[in-house]
JSON list of C-alpha atoms in Angstrom, two decimals:
[
{"chain": "A", "resi": 1, "resn": "ARG", "atom": "CA", "xyz": [-29.80, 19.78, 72.71]},
{"chain": "A", "resi": 2, "resn": "VAL", "atom": "CA", "xyz": [-29.14, 23.26, 71.33]},
{"chain": "A", "resi": 3, "resn": "LEU", "atom": "CA", "xyz": [-28.18, 21.77, 67.96]},
{"chain": "A", "resi": 4, "resn": "PHE", "atom": "CA", "xyz": [-31.47, 19.85, 67.86]},
{"chain": "A", "resi": 5, "resn": "CYS", "atom": "CA", "xyz": [-33.43, 23.09, 68.49]},
{"chain": "A", "resi": 6, "resn": "ILE", "atom": "CA", "xyz": [-31.53, 24.87, 65.73]},
{"chain": "A", "resi": 7, "resn": "ILE", "atom": "CA", "xyz": [-32.14, 22.00, 63.29]},
{"chain": "A", "resi": 8, "resn": "LYS", "atom": "CA", "xyz": [-35.80, 21.82, 64.29]},
{"chain": "A", "resi": 9, "resn": "LYS", "atom": "CA", "xyz": [-36.17, 25.55, 63.71]},
{"chain": "A", "resi": 10, "resn": "LYS", "atom": "CA", "xyz": [-34.40, 25.46, 60.31]},
{"chain": "A", "resi": 11, "resn": "ILE", "atom": "CA", "xyz": [-36.35, 22.47, 59.03]},
{"chain": "A", "resi": 12, "resn": "GLY", "atom": "CA", "xyz": [-39.62, 23.81, 60.34]},
{"chain": "A", "resi": 13, "resn": "ALA", "atom": "CA", "xyz": [-40.99, 21.08, 62.52]},
{"chain": "A", "resi": 14, "resn": "GLY", "atom": "CA", "xyz": [-44.54, 20.13, 61.68]},
{"chain": "A", "resi": 15, "resn": "GLU", "atom": "CA", "xyz": [-44.54, 21.82, 58.29]},
{"chain": "A", "resi": 16, "resn": "SER", "atom": "CA", "xyz": [-45.82, 20.04, 55.23]},
{"chain": "A", "resi": 17, "resn": "MET", "atom": "CA", "xyz": [-43.52, 19.39, 52.25]},
{"chain": "A", "resi": 18, "resn": "SER", "atom": "CA", "xyz": [-44.95, 22.34, 50.34]},
{"chain": "A", "resi": 19, "resn": "LYS", "atom": "CA", "xyz": [-45.44, 25.51, 52.34]},
{"chain": "A", "resi": 20, "resn": "LYS", "atom": "CA", "xyz": [-47.78, 26.92, 49.72]},
{"chain": "A", "resi": 21, "resn": "ILE", "atom": "CA", "xyz": [-51.30, 27.53, 51.04]},
{"chain": "A", "resi": 22, "resn": "PHE", "atom": "CA", "xyz": [-53.89, 27.99, 48.28]},
{"chain": "A", "resi": 23, "resn": "THR", "atom": "CA", "xyz": [-56.28, 30.90, 48.43]},
{"chain": "A", "resi": 24, "resn": "GLU", "atom": "CA", "xyz": [-59.97, 30.35, 47.81]},
{"chain": "A", "resi": 25, "resn": "LYS", "atom": "CA", "xyz": [-59.55, 31.88, 44.35]},
{"chain": "A", "resi": 26, "resn": "GLU", "atom": "CA", "xyz": [-56.64, 29.53, 43.52]},
{"chain": "A", "resi": 27, "resn": "MET", "atom": "CA", "xyz": [-58.54, 26.50, 44.79]},
{"chain": "A", "resi": 28, "resn": "ASN", "atom": "CA", "xyz": [-61.53, 27.41, 42.58]},
{"chain": "A", "resi": 29, "resn": "GLN", "atom": "CA", "xyz": [-59.21, 27.86, 39.58]},
{"chain": "A", "resi": 30, "resn": "LEU", "atom": "CA", "xyz": [-57.58, 24.47, 40.22]},
{"chain": "A", "resi": 31, "resn": "LYS", "atom": "CA", "xyz": [-60.97, 22.71, 40.71]},
{"chain": "A", "resi": 32, "resn": "ARG", "atom": "CA", "xyz": [-61.98, 23.76, 37.18]},
{"chain": "A", "resi": 33, "resn": "ASN", "atom": "CA", "xyz": [-59.20, 21.58, 35.72]},
{"chain": "A", "resi": 34, "resn": "SER", "atom": "CA", "xyz": [-60.62, 18.20, 34.73]},
{"chain": "A", "resi": 35, "resn": "HIS", "atom": "CA", "xyz": [-57.35, 16.53, 35.73]},
{"chain": "A", "resi": 36, "resn": "ILE", "atom": "CA", "xyz": [-57.81, 17.35, 39.41]},
{"chain": "A", "resi": 37, "resn": "LYS", "atom": "CA", "xyz": [-59.77, 15.02, 41.64]},
{"chain": "A", "resi": 38, "resn": "SER", "atom": "CA", "xyz": [-59.82, 17.33, 44.68]},
{"chain": "A", "resi": 39, "resn": "VAL", "atom": "CA", "xyz": [-58.14, 20.40, 46.14]},
{"chain": "A", "resi": 40, "resn": "SER", "atom": "CA", "xyz": [-57.72, 21.66, 49.68]},
{"chain": "A", "resi": 41, "resn": "ALA", "atom": "CA", "xyz": [-55.81, 24.67, 50.99]},
{"chain": "A", "resi": 42, "resn": "LYS", "atom": "CA", "xyz": [-52.69, 22.52, 51.35]},
{"chain": "A", "resi": 43, "resn": "SER", "atom": "CA", "xyz": [-52.97, 19.72, 48.81]},
{"chain": "A", "resi": 44, "resn": "ILE", "atom": "CA", "xyz": [-53.99, 18.66, 45.31]},
{"chain": "A", "resi": 45, "resn": "THR", "atom": "CA", "xyz": [-55.17, 15.18, 44.32]},
{"chain": "A", "resi": 46, "resn": "TYR", "atom": "CA", "xyz": [-54.68, 14.54, 40.62]},
{"chain": "A", "resi": 47, "resn": "THR", "atom": "CA", "xyz": [-56.72, 12.06, 38.59]},
{"chain": "A", "resi": 48, "resn": "ASP", "atom": "CA", "xyz": [-55.18, 8.67, 37.76]},
{"chain": "A", "resi": 49, "resn": "GLU", "atom": "CA", "xyz": [-55.74, 9.56, 34.08]},
{"chain": "A", "resi": 50, "resn": "PHE", "atom": "CA", "xyz": [-53.51, 12.65, 34.40]},
{"chain": "A", "resi": 51, "resn": "LYS", "atom": "CA", "xyz": [-50.79, 10.60, 36.08]},
{"chain": "A", "resi": 52, "resn": "ARG", "atom": "CA", "xyz": [-50.87, 8.14, 33.16]},
{"chain": "A", "resi": 53, "resn": "ILE", "atom": "CA", "xyz": [-50.78, 11.03, 30.65]},
{"chain": "A", "resi": 54, "resn": "PHE", "atom": "CA", "xyz": [-47.88, 12.54, 32.56]},
{"chain": "A", "resi": 55, "resn": "ILE", "atom": "CA", "xyz": [-45.83, 9.30, 32.29]},
{"chain": "A", "resi": 56, "resn": "VAL", "atom": "CA", "xyz": [-46.52, 8.98, 28.54]},
{"chain": "A", "resi": 57, "resn": "GLU", "atom": "CA", "xyz": [-45.57, 12.59, 27.85]},
{"chain": "A", "resi": 58, "resn": "TYR", "atom": "CA", "xyz": [-42.50, 12.37, 30.09]},
{"chain": "A", "resi": 59, "resn": "GLU", "atom": "CA", "xyz": [-41.35, 9.27, 28.17]},
{"chain": "A", "resi": 60, "resn": "LYS", "atom": "CA", "xyz": [-41.62, 11.31, 24.98]},
{"chain": "A", "resi": 61, "resn": "GLY", "atom": "CA", "xyz": [-39.00, 13.66, 26.43]},
{"chain": "A", "resi": 62, "resn": "LYS", "atom": "CA", "xyz": [-41.15, 16.48, 27.79]},
{"chain": "A", "resi": 63, "resn": "PHE", "atom": "CA", "xyz": [-40.27, 18.23, 31.02]},
{"chain": "A", "resi": 64, "resn": "PRO", "atom": "CA", "xyz": [-42.66, 18.05, 34.01]},
{"chain": "A", "resi": 65, "resn": "ARG", "atom": "CA", "xyz": [-43.44, 21.78, 33.94]},
{"chain": "A", "resi": 66, "resn": "GLN", "atom": "CA", "xyz": [-44.21, 21.63, 30.20]},
{"chain": "A", "resi": 67, "resn": "ILE", "atom": "CA", "xyz": [-46.60, 18.70, 30.72]},
{"chain": "A", "resi": 68, "resn": "PHE", "atom": "CA", "xyz": [-48.45, 20.46, 33.53]},
{"chain": "A", "resi": 69, "resn": "GLU", "atom": "CA", "xyz": [-48.79, 23.65, 31.49]},
{"chain": "A", "resi": 70, "resn": "GLU", "atom": "CA", "xyz": [-49.98, 21.80, 28.37]},
{"chain": "A", "resi": 71, "resn": "TYR", "atom": "CA", "xyz": [-52.76, 20.22, 30.41]},
{"chain": "A", "resi": 72, "resn": "GLY", "atom": "CA", "xyz": [-54.08, 23.49, 31.77]},
{"chain": "A", "resi": 73, "resn": "PHE", "atom": "CA", "xyz": [-52.20, 23.90, 35.03]},
{"chain": "A", "resi": 74, "resn": "ASP", "atom": "CA", "xyz": [-50.85, 27.29, 36.12]},
{"chain": "A", "resi": 75, "resn": "VAL", "atom": "CA", "xyz": [-47.44, 26.27, 37.51]},
{"chain": "A", "resi": 76, "resn": "ASP", "atom": "CA", "xyz": [-47.14, 29.65, 39.23]},
{"chain": "A", "resi": 77, "resn": "VAL", "atom": "CA", "xyz": [-50.28, 28.79, 41.26]},
{"chain": "A", "resi": 78, "resn": "ILE", "atom": "CA", "xyz": [-49.29, 25.17, 41.93]},
{"chain": "A", "resi": 79, "resn": "GLY", "atom": "CA", "xyz": [-45.65, 26.00, 42.60]},
{"chain": "A", "resi": 80, "resn": "PRO", "atom": "CA", "xyz": [-42.61, 24.52, 40.81]},
{"chain": "A", "resi": 81, "resn": "GLN", "atom": "CA", "xyz": [-41.63, 22.45, 43.87]},
{"chain": "A", "resi": 82, "resn": "ARG", "atom": "CA", "xyz": [-45.03, 20.75, 43.94]},
{"chain": "A", "resi": 83, "resn": "VAL", "atom": "CA", "xyz": [-44.70, 19.95, 40.20]},
{"chain": "A", "resi": 84, "resn": "LYS", "atom": "CA", "xyz": [-41.26, 18.46, 40.77]},
{"chain": "A", "resi": 85, "resn": "SER", "atom": "CA", "xyz": [-42.27, 16.41, 43.80]},
{"chain": "A", "resi": 86, "resn": "SER", "atom": "CA", "xyz": [-45.39, 15.09, 42.07]},
{"chain": "A", "resi": 87, "resn": "ALA", "atom": "CA", "xyz": [-43.31, 14.13, 39.02]},
{"chain": "A", "resi": 88, "resn": "ASP", "atom": "CA", "xyz": [-40.72, 12.36, 41.16]},
{"chain": "A", "resi": 89, "resn": "ARG", "atom": "CA", "xyz": [-43.37, 10.52, 43.17]},
{"chain": "A", "resi": 90, "resn": "TRP", "atom": "CA", "xyz": [-45.27, 9.33, 40.05]},
{"chain": "A", "resi": 91, "resn": "LEU", "atom": "CA", "xyz": [-42.09, 8.26, 38.21]},
{"chain": "A", "resi": 92, "resn": "ASN", "atom": "CA", "xyz": [-40.89, 6.26, 41.20]},
{"chain": "A", "resi": 93, "resn": "ALA", "atom": "CA", "xyz": [-44.30, 4.62, 41.63]},
{"chain": "A", "resi": 94, "resn": "TYR", "atom": "CA", "xyz": [-44.39, 3.80, 37.91]},
{"chain": "A", "resi": 95, "resn": "ARG", "atom": "CA", "xyz": [-40.88, 2.31, 37.98]},
{"chain": "A", "resi": 96, "resn": "GLU", "atom": "CA", "xyz": [-41.75, 0.13, 40.96]},
{"chain": "A", "resi": 97, "resn": "ASN", "atom": "CA", "xyz": [-45.29, -0.95, 40.10]},
{"chain": "A", "resi": 98, "resn": "GLY", "atom": "CA", "xyz": [-46.09, 0.11, 36.54]},
{"chain": "A", "resi": 99, "resn": "LEU", "atom": "CA", "xyz": [-49.48, 1.69, 35.93]},
{"chain": "A", "resi": 100, "resn": "LEU", "atom": "CA", "xyz": [-50.81, 0.09, 39.13]},
{"chain": "A", "resi": 101, "resn": "GLY", "atom": "CA", "xyz": [-48.41, 2.32, 41.08]},
{"chain": "A", "resi": 102, "resn": "LEU", "atom": "CA", "xyz": [-50.15, 5.45, 39.79]},
{"chain": "A", "resi": 103, "resn": "HIS", "atom": "CA", "xyz": [-53.56, 4.46, 41.09]},
{"chain": "A", "resi": 104, "resn": "ASP", "atom": "CA", "xyz": [-54.81, 6.50, 44.05]},
{"chain": "A", "resi": 105, "resn": "SER", "atom": "CA", "xyz": [-55.91, 3.80, 46.47]},
{"chain": "A", "resi": 106, "resn": "ARG", "atom": "CA", "xyz": [-56.46, 5.96, 49.53]},
{"chain": "A", "resi": 107, "resn": "THR", "atom": "CA", "xyz": [-60.25, 5.50, 49.47]},
{"chain": "A", "resi": 108, "resn": "GLU", "atom": "CA", "xyz": [-59.97, 1.73, 49.09]},
{"chain": "A", "resi": 109, "resn": "ASN", "atom": "CA", "xyz": [-56.88, 1.02, 51.16]},
{"chain": "A", "resi": 110, "resn": "THR", "atom": "CA", "xyz": [-57.52, -0.84, 54.37]},
{"chain": "A", "resi": 111, "resn": "GLY", "atom": "CA", "xyz": [-54.05, -0.09, 55.65]},
{"chain": "A", "resi": 112, "resn": "ARG", "atom": "CA", "xyz": [-52.81, -3.58, 54.94]},
{"chain": "A", "resi": 113, "resn": "PRO", "atom": "CA", "xyz": [-50.02, -4.07, 52.40]},
{"chain": "A", "resi": 114, "resn": "LEU", "atom": "CA", "xyz": [-50.91, -5.50, 49.01]},
{"chain": "A", "resi": 115, "resn": "GLU", "atom": "CA", "xyz": [-49.99, -9.15, 49.14]},
{"chain": "A", "resi": 116, "resn": "LYS", "atom": "CA", "xyz": [-51.98, -10.64, 46.26]},
{"chain": "A", "resi": 117, "resn": "GLU", "atom": "CA", "xyz": [-50.11, -12.54, 43.58]},
{"chain": "A", "resi": 118, "resn": "LEU", "atom": "CA", "xyz": [-49.98, -10.68, 40.29]},
{"chain": "A", "resi": 119, "resn": "THR", "atom": "CA", "xyz": [-51.44, -12.34, 37.24]},
{"chain": "A", "resi": 120, "resn": "LEU", "atom": "CA", "xyz": [-49.21, -13.02, 34.24]},
{"chain": "A", "resi": 121, "resn": "GLU", "atom": "CA", "xyz": [-50.89, -10.14, 32.42]},
{"chain": "A", "resi": 122, "resn": "GLU", "atom": "CA", "xyz": [-50.19, -7.77, 35.32]},
{"chain": "A", "resi": 123, "resn": "LYS", "atom": "CA", "xyz": [-46.56, -8.94, 35.54]},
{"chain": "A", "resi": 124, "resn": "TYR", "atom": "CA", "xyz": [-46.16, -8.50, 31.80]},
{"chain": "A", "resi": 125, "resn": "ALA", "atom": "CA", "xyz": [-47.72, -5.04, 31.88]},
{"chain": "A", "resi": 126, "resn": "ARG", "atom": "CA", "xyz": [-45.41, -4.04, 34.72]},
{"chain": "A", "resi": 127, "resn": "LEU", "atom": "CA", "xyz": [-42.33, -5.32, 32.90]},
{"chain": "A", "resi": 128, "resn": "GLU", "atom": "CA", "xyz": [-43.42, -3.67, 29.66]},
{"chain": "A", "resi": 129, "resn": "ALA", "atom": "CA", "xyz": [-43.93, -0.36, 31.46]},
{"chain": "A", "resi": 130, "resn": "GLN", "atom": "CA", "xyz": [-40.49, -0.61, 33.08]},
{"chain": "A", "resi": 131, "resn": "ASN", "atom": "CA", "xyz": [-38.95, -1.47, 29.68]},
{"chain": "A", "resi": 132, "resn": "ASN", "atom": "CA", "xyz": [-40.63, 1.55, 28.03]},
{"chain": "A", "resi": 133, "resn": "LEU", "atom": "CA", "xyz": [-39.38, 3.85, 30.78]},
{"chain": "A", "resi": 134, "resn": "LEU", "atom": "CA", "xyz": [-35.84, 2.51, 30.43]},
{"chain": "A", "resi": 135, "resn": "LYS", "atom": "CA", "xyz": [-35.98, 2.97, 26.64]},
{"chain": "A", "resi": 136, "resn": "ALA", "atom": "CA", "xyz": [-37.12, 6.57, 27.10]},
{"chain": "A", "resi": 137, "resn": "GLU", "atom": "CA", "xyz": [-34.34, 7.18, 29.62]},
{"chain": "A", "resi": 138, "resn": "ASN", "atom": "CA", "xyz": [-31.75, 5.70, 27.21]},
{"chain": "A", "resi": 139, "resn": "GLU", "atom": "CA", "xyz": [-33.00, 7.91, 24.37]},
{"chain": "A", "resi": 140, "resn": "LEU", "atom": "CA", "xyz": [-32.73, 10.96, 26.61]},
{"chain": "A", "resi": 141, "resn": "LEU", "atom": "CA", "xyz": [-29.18, 10.03, 27.61]},
{"chain": "A", "resi": 142, "resn": "LYS", "atom": "CA", "xyz": [-28.22, 9.58, 23.94]},
{"chain": "A", "resi": 143, "resn": "LYS", "atom": "CA", "xyz": [-29.58, 13.04, 23.14]},
{"chain": "A", "resi": 144, "resn": "ILE", "atom": "CA", "xyz": [-27.62, 14.52, 26.05]},
{"chain": "A", "resi": 145, "resn": "ARG", "atom": "CA", "xyz": [-24.39, 12.83, 24.91]},
{"chain": "A", "resi": 146, "resn": "ILE", "atom": "CA", "xyz": [-24.89, 14.10, 21.35]},
{"chain": "A", "resi": 147, "resn": "ALA", "atom": "CA", "xyz": [-25.54, 17.63, 22.64]},
{"chain": "A", "resi": 148, "resn": "GLU", "atom": "CA", "xyz": [-22.46, 17.47, 24.89]},
{"chain": "A", "resi": 149, "resn": "ARG", "atom": "CA", "xyz": [-20.30, 16.33, 21.94]},
{"chain": "A", "resi": 150, "resn": "GLY", "atom": "CA", "xyz": [-21.66, 19.23, 19.90]},
{"chain": "A", "resi": 151, "resn": "LEU", "atom": "CA", "xyz": [-20.65, 21.67, 22.64]},
{"chain": "A", "resi": 152, "resn": "LYS", "atom": "CA", "xyz": [-17.11, 20.22, 22.90]},
{"chain": "A", "resi": 153, "resn": "GLU", "atom": "CA", "xyz": [-16.56, 20.35, 19.14]},
{"chain": "A", "resi": 154, "resn": "SER", "atom": "CA", "xyz": [-17.77, 23.94, 18.67]},
{"chain": "A", "resi": 155, "resn": "PRO", "atom": "CA", "xyz": [-15.09, 26.67, 18.98]}
]
């Protein structure tokens, strides 16, 4: 029982993933970015377009922070942890469901799981997206191996 209380205190029961609370000034700054759908004191909702741009740029080898900064976001305001968690969430959604996984369906979602059969075009698009992501990952791994070999060979 004591251990549970200690764990609960350390984790911070009831806290959101990001502890950052945006000020009114920060929220207004974020709202001016065309890639943001909405902002509250505790959360940011990005446009589906930005999520697609993010995936394309990431596949080209750019880092999440670099992508956010290039598209007008102040990472110091957003917070590096929020950038990382958004990137991880979008990449996982993209791997699992292709571009459909990036769509914000909260306004349309009835709470029931999606059970419709995908068309051949949707299946093809999903497989193509997964293939492109795997190709980008392989290219990145090749670059890392080459860089590691260069470090081992240098005196």
